[in-house]
Structure formats: structure tokens, C-alpha cells
Short mmCIF file of C-alpha atoms in Angstrom, two decimals:
data_model
loop_
_atom_site.label_atom_id
_atom_site.label_comp_id
_atom_site.label_asym_id
_atom_site.label_seq_id
_atom_site.Cartn_x
_atom_site.Cartn_y
_atom_site.Cartn_z
CA MET A 1 1.98 4.91 0.88
CA ASN A 2 -1.40 6.32 1.91
CA LEU A 3 -2.01 10.00 2.59
CA SER A 4 -5.39 11.56 1.82
CA LEU A 5 -6.30 15.16 2.37
CA TYR A 6 -9.92 16.22 2.92
CA GLY A 7 -10.75 19.94 2.77
CA TYR A 8 -14.10 21.71 3.35
CA GLY A 9 -15.06 25.32 3.00
CA ASP A 10 -18.14 27.51 2.50
CA GLU A 11 -17.94 30.34 0.02
CA GLY A 12 -16.12 33.21 1.49
CA GLN A 13 -14.54 31.15 4.25
CA GLU A 14 -11.04 29.68 4.42
CA ASP A 15 -10.96 25.95 3.71
CA ALA A 16 -10.30 23.61 6.66
CA TRP A 17 -8.33 20.38 6.10
CA ILE A 18 -7.61 17.05 7.70
CA ALA A 19 -5.19 14.32 6.74
CA VAL A 20 -6.16 10.69 6.77
CA ASP A 21 -3.25 8.17 7.18
CA CYS A 22 0.44 8.90 6.57
CA GLY A 23 2.25 5.84 5.19
CA MET A 24 5.52 4.93 3.68
CA MET A 25 6.98 2.27 1.39
CA ILE A 26 10.34 0.43 1.27
CA ARG A 27 12.11 0.94 -2.00
CA GLN A 28 13.75 -2.42 -2.31
CA ASP A 29 14.53 -1.78 -5.98
CA LEU A 30 17.02 0.93 -4.91
CA PRO A 31 20.41 0.51 -3.33
CA ASP A 32 20.26 0.33 0.51
CA SER A 33 16.39 -0.12 0.37
CA PRO A 34 15.65 3.50 1.38
CA LEU A 35 12.13 4.60 2.56
CA GLN A 36 9.83 6.59 0.36
CA VAL A 37 7.29 8.93 1.98
CA PRO A 38 4.55 11.19 0.55
CA ASN A 39 5.89 14.42 -1.04
CA LEU A 40 4.50 17.50 0.83
CA ALA A 41 5.52 19.93 -1.84
CA THR A 42 2.03 20.18 -3.40
CA PRO A 43 0.11 20.73 -0.09
CA GLU A 44 2.68 23.28 0.93
CA ALA A 45 2.38 25.12 -2.37
CA LEU A 46 -1.38 25.16 -2.01
CA GLY A 47 -1.23 26.37 1.57
CA ILE A 48 -2.77 23.14 2.96
CA VAL A 49 -1.93 22.43 6.57
CA PRO A 50 -4.13 19.76 8.18
CA ARG A 51 -5.67 20.55 11.55
CA ALA A 52 -5.66 16.85 12.50
CA LEU A 53 -4.05 13.63 11.32
CA VAL A 54 -6.50 10.67 11.55
CA ILE A 55 -5.22 7.08 11.37
CA THR A 56 -7.45 4.19 10.10
CA HIS A 57 -5.08 1.30 11.19
CA GLY A 58 -1.57 0.46 12.20
CA HIS A 59 -0.02 -0.86 8.93
CA GLU A 60 3.22 0.69 7.81
CA ASP A 61 1.68 1.94 4.54
CA HIS A 62 -0.72 3.92 6.69
CA ILE A 63 1.46 5.13 9.64
CA GLY A 64 5.10 4.68 8.55
CA ALA A 65 5.76 8.25 7.42
CA ALA A 66 4.09 10.07 10.36
CA ALA A 67 7.29 10.44 12.36
CA TRP A 68 8.91 12.19 9.40
CA LEU A 69 6.11 14.32 8.13
CA TRP A 70 4.11 15.21 11.26
CA PRO A 71 6.74 17.69 12.55
CA LYS A 72 5.84 19.89 9.54
CA TRP A 73 2.21 20.04 10.81
CA GLY A 74 2.33 19.74 14.57
CA CYS A 75 -1.37 18.85 14.69
CA PRO A 76 -3.19 16.34 16.95
CA ILE A 77 -3.01 12.67 15.79
CA HIS A 78 -6.09 10.53 16.39
CA ALA A 79 -5.61 6.74 16.32
CA THR A 80 -7.08 3.59 17.88
CA PRO A 81 -5.05 2.03 20.76
CA LEU A 82 -2.86 -0.39 18.77
CA ALA A 83 -2.03 2.16 16.03
CA ALA A 84 -1.33 4.79 18.73
CA GLY A 85 1.03 2.36 20.50
CA LEU A 86 2.95 1.66 17.30
CA LEU A 87 3.11 5.41 16.54
CA ARG A 88 4.48 6.18 20.04
CA ALA A 89 7.28 3.61 19.51
CA LYS A 90 8.15 5.29 16.17
CA PHE A 91 8.09 8.80 17.75
CA ALA A 92 10.38 7.61 20.59
CA GLU A 93 12.90 6.27 18.06
CA ARG A 94 13.12 9.73 16.43
CA GLY A 95 13.21 11.65 19.74
CA LEU A 96 9.74 13.14 19.15
CA SER A 97 7.26 13.82 21.96
CA PRO A 98 4.25 11.49 21.84
CA ASP A 99 1.92 14.13 23.39
CA ALA A 100 0.06 14.85 20.05
CA ILE A 101 -1.04 11.18 19.80
CA GLN A 102 -4.57 10.85 21.10
CA VAL A 103 -6.32 7.53 21.48
CA ILE A 104 -9.87 6.99 20.14
CA GLU A 105 -11.75 3.69 20.51
CA PRO A 106 -13.31 1.99 17.49
CA GLY A 107 -16.94 3.04 17.32
CA GLU A 108 -16.39 6.47 18.81
CA ALA A 109 -16.73 9.85 17.08
CA MET A 110 -14.73 13.07 17.23
CA GLU A 111 -14.96 16.63 15.91
CA THR A 112 -12.32 18.87 14.48
CA GLY A 113 -13.27 22.21 12.87
CA PRO A 114 -16.21 21.61 10.43
CA PHE A 115 -15.52 17.85 10.34
CA THR A 116 -17.26 15.09 12.35
CA LEU A 117 -15.60 11.69 12.07
CA ARG A 118 -16.95 8.34 13.30
CA PHE A 119 -14.61 5.39 13.48
CA LEU A 120 -16.52 2.36 12.16
CA PRO A 121 -14.89 -1.01 13.05
CA VAL A 122 -13.99 -3.28 10.06
CA THR A 123 -12.14 -6.56 9.76
CA HIS A 124 -8.65 -6.48 8.23
CA SER A 125 -5.33 -8.25 8.86
CA ILE A 126 -4.56 -6.02 11.91
CA PRO A 127 -6.89 -5.34 14.86
CA GLU A 128 -8.80 -2.05 15.35
CA SER A 129 -9.00 -1.28 11.62
CA CYS A 130 -11.69 1.32 10.97
CA SER A 131 -13.55 2.95 8.17
CA LEU A 132 -14.28 6.65 8.69
CA LEU A 133 -17.60 8.32 8.18
CA ILE A 134 -16.59 11.91 7.49
CA THR A 135 -19.34 14.53 7.72
CA ALA A 136 -18.87 18.20 6.82
CA GLY A 137 -21.72 20.55 5.94
CA GLU A 138 -24.30 18.48 4.06
CA HIS A 139 -21.67 16.00 2.72
CA ARG A 140 -21.35 12.44 4.14
CA VAL A 141 -18.28 10.58 2.89
CA LEU A 142 -17.30 7.01 3.74
CA HIS A 143 -13.51 6.53 3.66
CA THR A 144 -13.28 2.75 3.74
CA GLY A 145 -9.63 2.37 4.58
CA ASP A 146 -8.44 -1.26 4.21
CA TRP A 147 -11.17 -3.83 4.97
CA LYS A 148 -12.73 -7.21 4.10
CA LEU A 149 -15.87 -9.12 5.23
CA ASP A 150 -14.31 -11.89 7.26
CA PRO A 151 -16.96 -14.17 9.00
CA GLU A 152 -14.25 -15.77 11.10
CA PRO A 153 -11.57 -13.17 12.09
CA LEU A 154 -9.06 -14.38 14.63
CA LEU A 155 -8.81 -11.00 16.33
CA GLY A 156 -11.85 -8.83 16.88
CA ALA A 157 -15.46 -9.23 15.87
CA PRO A 158 -16.84 -9.51 12.27
CA ILE A 159 -18.18 -6.35 10.66
CA SER A 160 -21.64 -5.31 11.93
CA PRO A 161 -24.03 -4.98 8.99
CA ALA A 162 -26.37 -2.95 11.24
CA THR A 163 -23.66 -0.34 11.82
CA PHE A 164 -23.16 0.28 8.08
CA ARG A 165 -26.91 0.14 7.23
CA ALA A 166 -27.53 2.81 9.91
CA ILE A 167 -25.30 5.34 8.06
CA ALA A 168 -27.05 4.84 4.66
CA PRO A 169 -27.32 6.51 2.32
CA VAL A 170 -23.91 8.10 2.03
CA ASP A 171 -23.02 10.67 -0.67
CA LEU A 172 -19.62 9.23 -1.57
CA VAL A 173 -17.53 6.22 -0.85
CA VAL A 174 -13.70 6.53 -1.19
CA GLY A 175 -13.17 2.83 -1.58
CA ASP A 176 -10.42 0.13 -1.50
CA SER A 177 -9.92 -1.21 -5.03
CA THR A 178 -7.09 -3.69 -4.23
CA ASN A 179 -9.06 -6.86 -5.04
CA ALA A 180 -11.83 -5.41 -7.21
CA PRO A 181 -10.89 -7.68 -10.22
CA MET A 182 -11.24 -10.79 -8.04
CA PRO A 183 -14.59 -12.58 -8.21
CA GLY A 184 -16.33 -14.06 -5.14
CA ASP A 185 -15.11 -13.49 -1.57
CA SER A 186 -11.68 -13.29 -0.01
CA ARG A 187 -10.53 -16.20 2.13
CA SER A 188 -11.17 -16.03 5.89
CA GLU A 189 -8.31 -15.84 8.43
CA GLY A 190 -10.00 -18.74 10.22
CA GLU A 191 -9.60 -20.92 7.06
CA VAL A 192 -5.90 -19.92 6.83
CA ALA A 193 -5.35 -20.85 10.50
CA LYS A 194 -6.60 -24.40 9.84
CA ALA A 195 -4.43 -24.69 6.67
CA LEU A 196 -1.33 -23.49 8.54
CA GLU A 197 -1.84 -26.07 11.30
CA GLN A 198 -2.18 -28.89 8.77
CA ALA A 199 0.92 -27.70 6.85
CA ILE A 200 3.03 -27.33 10.00
CA ALA A 201 1.89 -30.82 11.29
CA ARG A 202 3.30 -32.40 8.09
CA CYS A 203 6.75 -30.75 8.43
CA GLU A 204 9.50 -32.82 10.02
CA GLY A 205 12.57 -30.56 10.65
CA ARG A 206 12.74 -26.91 11.65
CA VAL A 207 9.93 -24.73 10.35
CA VAL A 208 10.21 -20.96 9.51
CA VAL A 209 7.06 -19.11 8.75
CA SER A 210 7.39 -15.69 7.17
CA CYS A 211 4.59 -13.11 7.12
CA PHE A 212 4.11 -9.39 7.55
CA ALA A 213 4.86 -8.39 11.17
CA SER A 214 1.69 -6.23 11.16
CA ASN A 215 -0.56 -9.17 10.14
CA LEU A 216 -1.25 -9.94 13.84
CA ALA A 217 -4.07 -12.33 13.06
CA ARG A 218 -1.65 -14.39 11.08
CA VAL A 219 1.05 -14.26 13.76
CA LEU A 220 -1.52 -15.49 16.29
CA ALA A 221 -2.65 -18.29 14.02
CA ILE A 222 1.00 -19.43 13.52
CA GLY A 223 1.69 -19.34 17.25
CA ARG A 224 -1.42 -21.45 18.08
CA ALA A 225 -0.66 -23.91 15.29
CA ALA A 226 2.92 -24.32 16.60
CA GLU A 227 1.71 -24.99 20.07
CA ARG A 228 -0.77 -27.69 18.88
CA CYS A 229 1.98 -29.29 16.81
CA GLY A 230 4.33 -29.56 19.75
CA ARG A 231 6.71 -26.78 18.61
CA ARG A 232 8.29 -23.96 20.60
CA VAL A 233 7.92 -20.38 19.11
CA SER A 234 10.63 -17.84 18.44
CA LEU A 235 10.43 -14.45 16.75
CA MET A 236 13.03 -13.07 14.37
CA GLY A 237 13.06 -9.51 13.11
CA ARG A 238 12.89 -6.17 15.01
CA SER A 239 9.53 -5.19 13.49
CA MET A 240 8.04 -8.57 14.46
CA GLU A 241 9.33 -8.30 18.06
CA ARG A 242 8.01 -4.76 18.38
CA MET A 243 4.59 -5.49 16.94
CA VAL A 244 4.09 -8.52 19.19
CA ALA A 245 5.20 -6.60 22.24
CA VAL A 246 2.81 -3.68 21.56
CA ALA A 247 -0.04 -6.01 20.81
CA ARG A 248 0.62 -8.12 23.98
CA GLY A 249 0.58 -4.91 26.01
CA LEU A 250 -2.89 -4.20 24.73
CA GLY A 251 -4.19 -7.73 25.51
CA TYR A 252 -4.45 -8.95 21.92
CA LEU A 253 -2.15 -11.96 22.22
CA ASP A 254 -3.15 -13.31 25.66
CA ASP A 255 -3.23 -16.90 24.39
CA PHE A 256 -0.02 -16.60 22.36
CA PRO A 257 2.47 -19.31 23.51
CA PRO A 258 5.57 -18.39 25.57
CA LEU A 259 8.46 -17.27 23.40
CA VAL A 260 11.89 -18.86 23.16
CA PRO A 261 14.83 -16.47 22.62
CA SER A 262 16.38 -17.09 19.25
CA SER A 263 19.76 -17.66 20.94
CA ASP A 264 18.25 -20.80 22.56
CA LEU A 265 17.05 -22.42 19.37
CA GLY A 266 20.24 -24.41 18.81
CA TYR A 267 19.49 -26.43 22.04
CA LEU A 268 16.07 -27.65 20.79
CA PRO A 269 15.45 -30.73 18.59
CA PRO A 270 14.68 -29.66 15.01
CA GLU A 271 11.04 -31.00 15.22
CA GLU A 272 10.36 -28.69 18.16
CA VAL A 273 11.48 -25.48 16.46
CA LEU A 274 9.15 -22.90 14.82
CA VAL A 275 10.34 -19.44 13.90
CA ILE A 276 8.11 -16.55 12.87
CA ALA A 277 10.30 -14.30 10.79
CA THR A 278 10.16 -11.11 8.78
CA GLY A 279 11.40 -11.07 5.22
CA SER A 280 8.60 -12.53 3.06
CA GLN A 281 9.27 -9.86 0.38
CA GLY A 282 12.94 -10.67 0.01
CA GLU A 283 14.07 -7.65 2.10
CA PRO A 284 17.93 -7.70 2.02
CA ARG A 285 18.36 -7.05 5.75
CA ALA A 286 15.49 -9.18 7.00
CA ALA A 287 15.87 -12.30 9.17
CA LEU A 288 14.81 -14.74 6.39
CA GLN A 289 17.40 -13.37 4.02
CA ARG A 290 20.17 -13.95 6.62
CA LEU A 291 18.87 -17.48 7.16
CA ALA A 292 18.91 -18.17 3.41
CA ARG A 293 22.59 -17.05 3.25
CA GLY A 294 23.58 -19.10 6.33
CA ARG A 295 24.48 -15.86 8.12
CA HIS A 296 22.11 -15.82 11.02
CA ARG A 297 23.95 -15.91 14.35
CA SER A 298 21.32 -18.07 16.16
CA LEU A 299 20.11 -20.60 13.66
CA GLU A 300 21.26 -22.60 10.58
CA LEU A 301 18.77 -24.18 8.16
CA GLY A 302 19.46 -27.24 6.06
CA PRO A 303 17.96 -30.28 4.36
CA GLY A 304 14.68 -31.51 6.01
CA ASP A 305 13.75 -28.00 7.17
CA SER A 306 10.78 -26.02 5.72
CA VAL A 307 10.00 -22.38 5.04
CA ILE A 308 6.39 -21.27 4.69
CA PHE A 309 5.62 -17.95 2.97
CA SER A 310 2.29 -16.83 4.44
CA ALA A 311 2.15 -13.72 2.38
CA LYS A 312 1.63 -12.76 -1.25
CA ALA A 313 4.33 -11.05 -3.28
CA ILE A 314 3.87 -7.33 -3.45
CA PRO A 315 4.11 -6.28 -7.19
CA GLY A 316 7.71 -5.23 -7.87
CA ASN A 317 9.32 -7.57 -5.33
CA GLU A 318 9.14 -10.76 -7.47
CA LEU A 319 12.87 -10.76 -8.40
CA LEU A 320 13.96 -10.23 -4.78
CA ILE A 321 11.66 -13.08 -3.58
CA GLU A 322 12.79 -15.46 -6.24
CA ARG A 323 16.43 -14.73 -5.40
CA LEU A 324 15.59 -15.50 -1.72
CA LYS A 325 13.89 -18.73 -2.60
CA ARG A 326 16.84 -19.79 -4.77
CA GLY A 327 19.08 -19.36 -1.78
CA LEU A 328 16.76 -21.47 0.37
CA ARG A 329 16.46 -24.20 -2.26
CA HIS A 330 20.25 -24.26 -2.51
CA LEU A 331 20.34 -25.23 1.22
CA GLY A 332 17.95 -28.15 0.50
CA ILE A 333 14.96 -26.46 2.25
CA GLU A 334 11.35 -27.22 1.23
CA ILE A 335 9.35 -24.13 0.27
CA LEU A 336 5.58 -23.74 0.73
CA ASP A 337 4.21 -20.54 -0.85
CA GLU A 338 1.30 -18.94 -2.61
CA PHE A 339 1.91 -20.99 -5.77
CA ASN A 340 1.99 -24.52 -4.40
CA HIS A 341 -0.13 -23.80 -1.26
CA PRO A 342 -2.46 -20.86 -1.91
CA GLU A 343 -4.52 -21.81 1.16
CA LEU A 344 -1.70 -20.54 3.40
CA HIS A 345 -2.51 -16.90 2.84
CA ALA A 346 -5.63 -14.67 2.67
CA SER A 347 -5.88 -11.11 1.43
CA GLY A 348 -6.97 -8.39 3.84
CA HIS A 349 -8.94 -6.65 1.07
CA PRO A 350 -12.50 -7.18 -0.36
CA ALA A 351 -13.28 -9.16 -3.50
CA GLN A 352 -16.23 -8.35 -5.75
CA GLU A 353 -19.01 -9.97 -3.70
CA GLU A 354 -17.78 -8.20 -0.56
CA LEU A 355 -17.85 -4.80 -2.40
CA ARG A 356 -21.37 -5.47 -3.57
CA THR A 357 -22.49 -6.41 -0.07
CA LEU A 358 -21.02 -3.28 1.57
CA TYR A 359 -22.45 -0.97 -1.10
CA GLY A 360 -25.81 -2.66 -0.61
CA TRP A 361 -25.68 -1.59 3.04
CA VAL A 362 -24.44 1.98 2.70
CA ARG A 363 -26.14 2.81 -0.67
CA PRO A 364 -23.58 5.46 -1.94
CA ARG A 365 -24.46 7.91 -4.70
CA TYR A 366 -20.84 8.15 -5.87
CA LEU A 367 -17.67 6.12 -5.69
CA LEU A 368 -14.05 7.30 -5.91
CA PRO A 369 -11.93 4.12 -6.34
CA VAL A 370 -8.50 4.29 -4.69
CA HIS A 371 -5.58 1.87 -4.06
CA GLY A 372 -4.27 -0.61 -6.66
CA GLU A 373 -3.40 0.11 -10.23
CA PRO A 374 -5.64 1.51 -13.02
CA ARG A 375 -7.06 -1.96 -13.84
CA HIS A 376 -8.15 -2.41 -10.23
CA GLN A 377 -9.80 1.01 -10.18
CA GLN A 378 -11.52 0.31 -13.47
CA ALA A 379 -12.87 -3.04 -12.21
CA HIS A 380 -14.16 -1.24 -9.12
CA ARG A 381 -15.88 1.44 -11.22
CA GLU A 382 -17.62 -1.26 -13.30
CA ILE A 383 -18.95 -2.89 -10.15
CA ALA A 384 -20.24 0.51 -8.95
CA GLU A 385 -21.92 1.34 -12.24
CA GLU A 386 -23.55 -2.10 -12.34
CA LEU A 387 -25.08 -1.18 -8.96
CA GLY A 388 -26.28 2.26 -10.13
CA ILE A 389 -23.46 4.14 -8.33
CA GLN A 390 -21.80 6.98 -10.27
CA ALA A 391 -18.00 6.48 -10.59
CA PRO A 392 -16.66 8.98 -13.17
CA LEU A 393 -13.03 9.13 -12.10
CA SER A 394 -10.01 6.93 -11.51
CA PRO A 395 -7.70 9.22 -9.48
CA LEU A 396 -3.91 9.36 -9.67
CA ASN A 397 -1.51 10.33 -6.88
CA GLY A 398 -1.52 14.13 -6.70
CA ASP A 399 -5.03 14.62 -8.07
CA MET A 400 -7.14 17.45 -6.54
CA ILE A 401 -10.82 16.40 -6.72
CA ARG A 402 -13.86 18.58 -5.92
CA PHE A 403 -16.99 16.92 -4.54
CA ASP A 404 -20.11 19.17 -4.45
CA ALA A 405 -23.69 19.22 -5.63
CA ASP A 406 -22.47 18.51 -9.20
CA GLY A 407 -20.69 15.34 -8.12
CA LEU A 408 -16.99 14.58 -8.62
CA THR A 409 -14.75 16.87 -10.64
CA LEU A 410 -11.04 16.65 -11.36
CA GLU A 411 -9.75 20.14 -10.40
CA GLY A 412 -6.08 19.63 -11.16
CA ARG A 413 -3.22 17.17 -11.52
CA HIS A 414 -0.11 17.70 -9.37
CA PRO A 415 2.71 15.26 -10.35
CA GLN A 416 4.35 13.69 -7.27
CA PRO A 417 8.08 13.24 -7.51
CA PRO A 418 9.36 10.56 -5.13
CA CYS A 419 10.47 11.70 -1.62
CA ILE A 420 13.26 9.45 -0.28
CA VAL A 421 14.13 9.34 3.40
CA SER A 422 17.86 9.66 3.66
CA GLN A 423 20.12 10.29 6.72
CA ASN A 424 17.13 10.92 9.01
CA ALA A 425 15.76 13.63 6.75
CA VAL A 426 13.23 13.84 4.00
CA ALA A 427 14.88 14.75 0.72
CA PRO A 428 12.50 15.50 -2.20
CA LEU A 429 14.01 14.39 -5.54
CA PRO A 430 13.59 16.58 -8.63
CA GLY A 431 10.61 15.99 -10.79
CA LEU A 432 9.43 16.48 -14.33
CA GLY A 433 9.92 19.79 -16.21
CA GLY A 434 12.67 22.29 -16.54
CA HIS A 435 13.87 23.03 -13.00
CA HIS A 436 17.56 23.85 -12.69
CA GLY A 437 20.19 24.00 -9.96
CA GLU A 438 19.99 21.33 -7.32
CA GLY A 439 18.27 18.78 -9.57
CA SER A 440 20.77 18.92 -12.33
CA ARG A 441 23.23 16.86 -10.18
CA HIS A 442 21.17 13.83 -11.08
CA GLY A 443 21.35 14.52 -14.83
CA SER A 444 18.72 15.41 -17.47
CA LEU A 445 16.68 13.09 -19.58
CA TYR A 446 15.26 14.44 -22.83
CA LEU A 447 12.30 12.62 -24.46
CA ALA A 448 10.68 13.53 -27.76
CA LEU A 449 7.89 11.37 -29.16
CA SER A 450 5.56 11.65 -32.15
CA VAL A 451 2.06 10.40 -31.55
CA ALA A 452 -1.20 10.00 -33.41
CA ALA A 453 -4.72 9.45 -32.10
CA THR A 454 -6.19 5.99 -32.63
CA GLU A 455 -9.70 5.11 -33.69
CA GLU A 456 -10.24 3.47 -30.26
CA GLY A 457 -9.71 6.85 -28.54
CA GLY A 458 -6.15 6.36 -27.26
CA TRP A 459 -2.78 7.35 -28.75
CA THR A 460 -0.03 5.49 -30.59
CA ARG A 461 3.64 6.28 -31.03
CA ILE A 462 4.77 7.00 -34.62
CA GLY A 463 8.41 6.24 -35.50
CA ARG A 464 11.14 5.76 -32.96
CA LEU A 465 11.40 7.44 -29.62
CA MET A 466 14.03 10.24 -29.49
CA LEU A 467 15.73 9.76 -26.15
CA ASP A 468 18.89 11.49 -24.83
CA ALA A 469 19.79 10.16 -21.39
CA GLY A 470 23.16 11.82 -21.11
CA GLU A 471 24.77 10.91 -17.83
CA VAL A 472 21.56 9.44 -16.31
CA GLN A 473 21.90 6.04 -14.72
CA ALA A 474 21.35 3.17 -17.24
CA PHE A 475 17.85 1.68 -17.56
CA ASP A 476 16.19 -0.79 -19.97
CA GLU A 477 15.04 1.33 -22.91
CA THR A 478 13.12 -1.58 -24.51
CA ASP A 479 11.13 -2.09 -21.26
CA PHE A 480 10.49 1.65 -21.14
CA CYS A 481 9.24 1.79 -24.73
CA ASP A 482 6.92 -1.24 -24.18
CA TRP A 483 5.53 0.46 -21.04
CA LEU A 484 5.10 3.82 -22.91
CA ASP A 485 3.23 2.17 -25.77
CA ASP A 486 0.83 0.48 -23.37
CA ILE A 487 0.23 3.76 -21.40
CA LEU A 488 -0.35 5.80 -24.61
CA GLU A 489 -2.93 3.31 -25.83
CA SER A 490 -4.85 3.51 -22.57
CA LEU A 491 -4.89 7.37 -22.20
CA ARG A 492 -8.13 9.05 -23.32
CA ALA A 493 -6.85 12.62 -23.76
CA GLU A 494 -8.51 14.86 -26.35
CA THR A 495 -5.59 17.29 -26.95
CA LEU A 496 -1.82 17.14 -26.79
CA ALA A 497 -1.91 19.38 -23.66
CA ASP A 498 -4.28 16.89 -21.97
CA LEU A 499 -2.04 14.04 -23.05
CA ARG A 500 1.01 15.73 -21.60
CA LEU A 501 -0.80 16.31 -18.27
CA ALA A 502 -1.90 12.65 -18.15
CA LEU A 503 1.51 11.31 -19.13
CA GLN A 504 3.62 13.47 -16.70
CA PRO A 505 2.83 11.77 -13.42
CA ARG A 506 3.03 8.37 -14.98
CA LEU A 507 6.47 9.10 -16.40
CA ILE A 508 7.73 10.30 -12.98
CA ALA A 509 6.35 7.15 -11.39
CA TRP A 510 8.01 4.85 -13.99
CA PHE A 511 11.48 6.50 -13.62
CA ALA A 512 11.07 6.65 -9.83
CA ASP A 513 10.57 2.88 -9.84
CA HIS A 514 13.56 2.15 -12.09
CA LEU A 515 16.26 4.69 -11.12
CA ARG A 516 18.07 5.34 -7.85
CA ARG A 517 18.07 9.12 -8.52
CA LEU A 518 15.33 10.81 -10.52
CA PRO A 519 16.79 13.11 -13.21
CA GLU A 520 15.18 16.23 -14.61
CA ILE A 521 12.86 14.99 -17.35
CA HIS A 522 12.12 17.15 -20.36
CA LEU A 523 9.22 15.96 -22.48
CA GLN A 524 8.21 17.06 -25.96
CA ILE A 525 5.19 15.58 -27.75
CA LEU A 526 4.54 16.10 -31.46
CA ALA A 527 1.29 15.27 -33.29
CA MET A 528 1.48 13.22 -36.46
CA GLU A 529 -1.06 11.63 -38.80
CA ALA A 530 -1.39 7.90 -38.33
CA PRO A 531 0.00 6.06 -41.36
CA ALA A 532 -2.68 4.79 -43.62
CA THR A 533 -3.24 1.01 -43.62
CA SER A 534 -4.26 -0.81 -46.76
CA HIS A 535 -7.14 -3.31 -46.63
CA SER A 536 -7.42 -6.06 -49.20
CA GLY A 537 -10.68 -7.56 -50.32
#
């Protein structure tokens, strides 16, 4: 759910701002799987209105919220052709004019206010992905977006080392941390294509391959493999059909085999059927879920058929995916996934050696690690420091960070309550701290905890947690206490005030992930002395 805001201003002048990416996430853990989009309450309170929205690539977690949030800004949107085509389709669905969407080719540059931005082509799992070199005043920032070093991409050219060496040195990299804990290099899409063809060749009955609709390189690899194995290709899922249609219109899938309408699949022998379907994450309404329940109007699966998951589980979706796989196994279907066939998927993000290579090219002075969880950001910081790059911060959603001659400084923390798209509107849910009125409809949650500082620099909970949930929806208190203990141990706050500031956004995030409606959360922290421990000997 990416949305970054970059502001620049000289002393005495009003700051100018741009937005980079505007993504959403599907909340499959909540009833009806609503959409969550970035909360604009903080930018609005700070008077931040971007003069341009700049898109790095066309994945949903980078463009999905634009049709909901852009009307609040009304600014030009700059995107490469594929992302622009996908955005136009989204705007048309919501009755918005596409006039603000302006196409820029990978490799080109643009100016807006004090900012100059150059779109630097990178390899990722969707064509036309770009890093952004953002220049304002004397500052040169590389916003990497999502990327990897793929020597054998199926769509587009490999990354040009000369392009990135030419921009060195940069002052700051705002860099992708998704795979920073992973040693070595990520697998190439070319390798996955060969593995998919071998797997499909061994299957005897009908084959369904599920992947992300936006992973066009993977969709192309599956289509080519099907053709070589004597199978006809059909698409299932609205997002899959739209993605392929837009990509074909731009000439990206010229050698993709002809498509068979799903309504015709019943007339084909099983060994000639291959379906590319949405639903790898267990989405309740997706095509694969309907197939697993025997409720798809065009196709029934059974013993002898195979389902290939060519996608990793997104953290948090494990239960939904396991439920889906149970349904498939119940039908007697063979499952090939990341556990028994890891070669059938490759990440679109850089592992450790790829990070070292890029930073060797661009020679940054500072790193701000983004994406992933704290352990990913920490692993990224350790790589940077090993290379002599300063990386003093691991940012949280809502952090305001200053970058100037003194380096990176955390200016303020702004907790981000979840913002759920409901009935074609954006409805912010109440956050942490004593607001009244509208939010009280979702109940109030009172937390009181006693803490003590540990010798390792973190905090520990003393005694039992005082928790009054009132009419709030039920949640697993044991799970919450285990999570709270882990978080307290990891927080390096010097005072109770600092601890509260650090804990607030994390509390909101935990309850947002576990409750359908976020209540008002009232937090009280008391300092205690840690109980003395006796040592024998």
C-alpha cells in the first residue's frame, strides 16, 4: 500500500510536494474482503497537497488507490504506458476523466516545481518498472521502487549498469527491503519459465496455474509453456483478463497463444486444457476458490487434474491459502506450490548480492530502508553499514523524515489508522487516543500496562495486562499479549513518552489487522522497577 510524499523548500519559501505511487491492499482478514487505502488525514492536517502523482509501475500496491484518492488532489499523474493504461481502466470504472493521466516513457525525465525526476528502467515482475532519480536543490535521491537484477527477464531488457553508474554518487537511496534478509541473488524469470514448462509437461489431466494477474512475465511464461506442451490457454478472473488485454494493446504479449473462452473448456480433452487463474492468495471471490468449491460455471476439476501455485504466500494470507488447498485436495487434485516445487516462483525483489551490486554502482551516502517488516529493514541497514553507507533510521508508516546537510532526522510520528473503502467511498476508521463522537460506535478499548526497562535496552511487561474491551469485537488476547511482549522487547525508547510514541502506530496496526472495525484505543503506561533476580554460585 505504497504512498510516499517528497517535499522540498528553501527557507522562507512554501514547501512544494510530490506523491510517488498510490497503492491499496485487499483486507482478506475482514468480512467481505474490503480494500484498504492510505489515510490522507495526516497530509491534509499538515497542508500537504502534491503538485504531481508519479507512478513507478503498474502493480495494485502502487496504483490501486489512485482512483479513490486522486480526486482529493486533482494533480497531473505521470506514468509509463502500461501503468497509464491500467489507471485509465480504473478511472473509467469510477466515472473519472482520464485527462490527468500523462504518459512518460522509461528513461525520460520530467520537471514539476523544484523537482526534476528521471525514470530509470529496472527489471521487476511487470514491464516498464522504473526507479526514480529525484533532484531538488542540491539533493539527489534515488527512489528504487520495486526492482531486482534479472539477467534473463522475459519482458524488457536487463538493468543497464551504465545507467546507474552515470548517476553516482547519490545523496540518498530510499530502497526496497523486501528480500534484504535473503542471501545471494533472486531467481531469474527465465529459470522459472523453464521450470514451469517441465512441470506442465509432466501433468496428465487439466492444469490450472495461479499467479498474480500483474505478473505479466509469469503469465507470458505460462502461455508459452502451455503451447509447447500442446495445451490451449484460457484466462479466469476479471483482473487477469483486463491485465492481458491492456498489455496486448501495448504489444507486450505478441507471441502469447490464442485464447480459448472459458465457456468452451468443457469441449476440450483434459490433457489439452490449461487455465491461468487469479486466486493464489485464497481470495474468497477469485476464480480458483470457485473451482475448489466446484462452483465454477465453466469448468469442474477432479482427480488427475493439477493446480500450480506460481506465487508465494503474502504474510497474513496463510490460513486462507491453506483452506483453499484443503478444498482442492478434497477433490483429488495434485498441488504444486512453493513448498514442494520452489523453482516455480521467483521474487520480484532484490536479495543481498543484488543490493550490494546496485549500491556499488550508485554509491549512496545514506539509505532509508522501506518495504517489508522491521527485520527486513534492519537486515537492509546492516548491509548498508557494511558498505559504508549511513542508515540511521527504520521508518514506520506515517513518519515525517527530514533530509538535509545533517543527514536523516525523524521529525515526527503520525499514527495511521486504517482507511477502508466502503460503498464507493473512503471511510477513515477511528484511531488511537481519546476522540469521541463518530468513533465511539465501534466501542472503546482500554489498555493499562506496567513496564520496566531491560538491561538490553528494551522494555518488559511487569505483571498482567489490564485490558477492558467492553463491546469491542472479540480477539485472541493471548496472541495479543505475545505480540506485545515481543514489540516491547524490541523498542529502544529512552522515556515513557518515547515508548508511547513508538508503541502507538504499532498498536493501531495490530488491531487494524485483527478487527473488522477499529475501536477507540486508550493506552496508559506505568513505569515499574524490574523484579530482582537471584543468582546462585
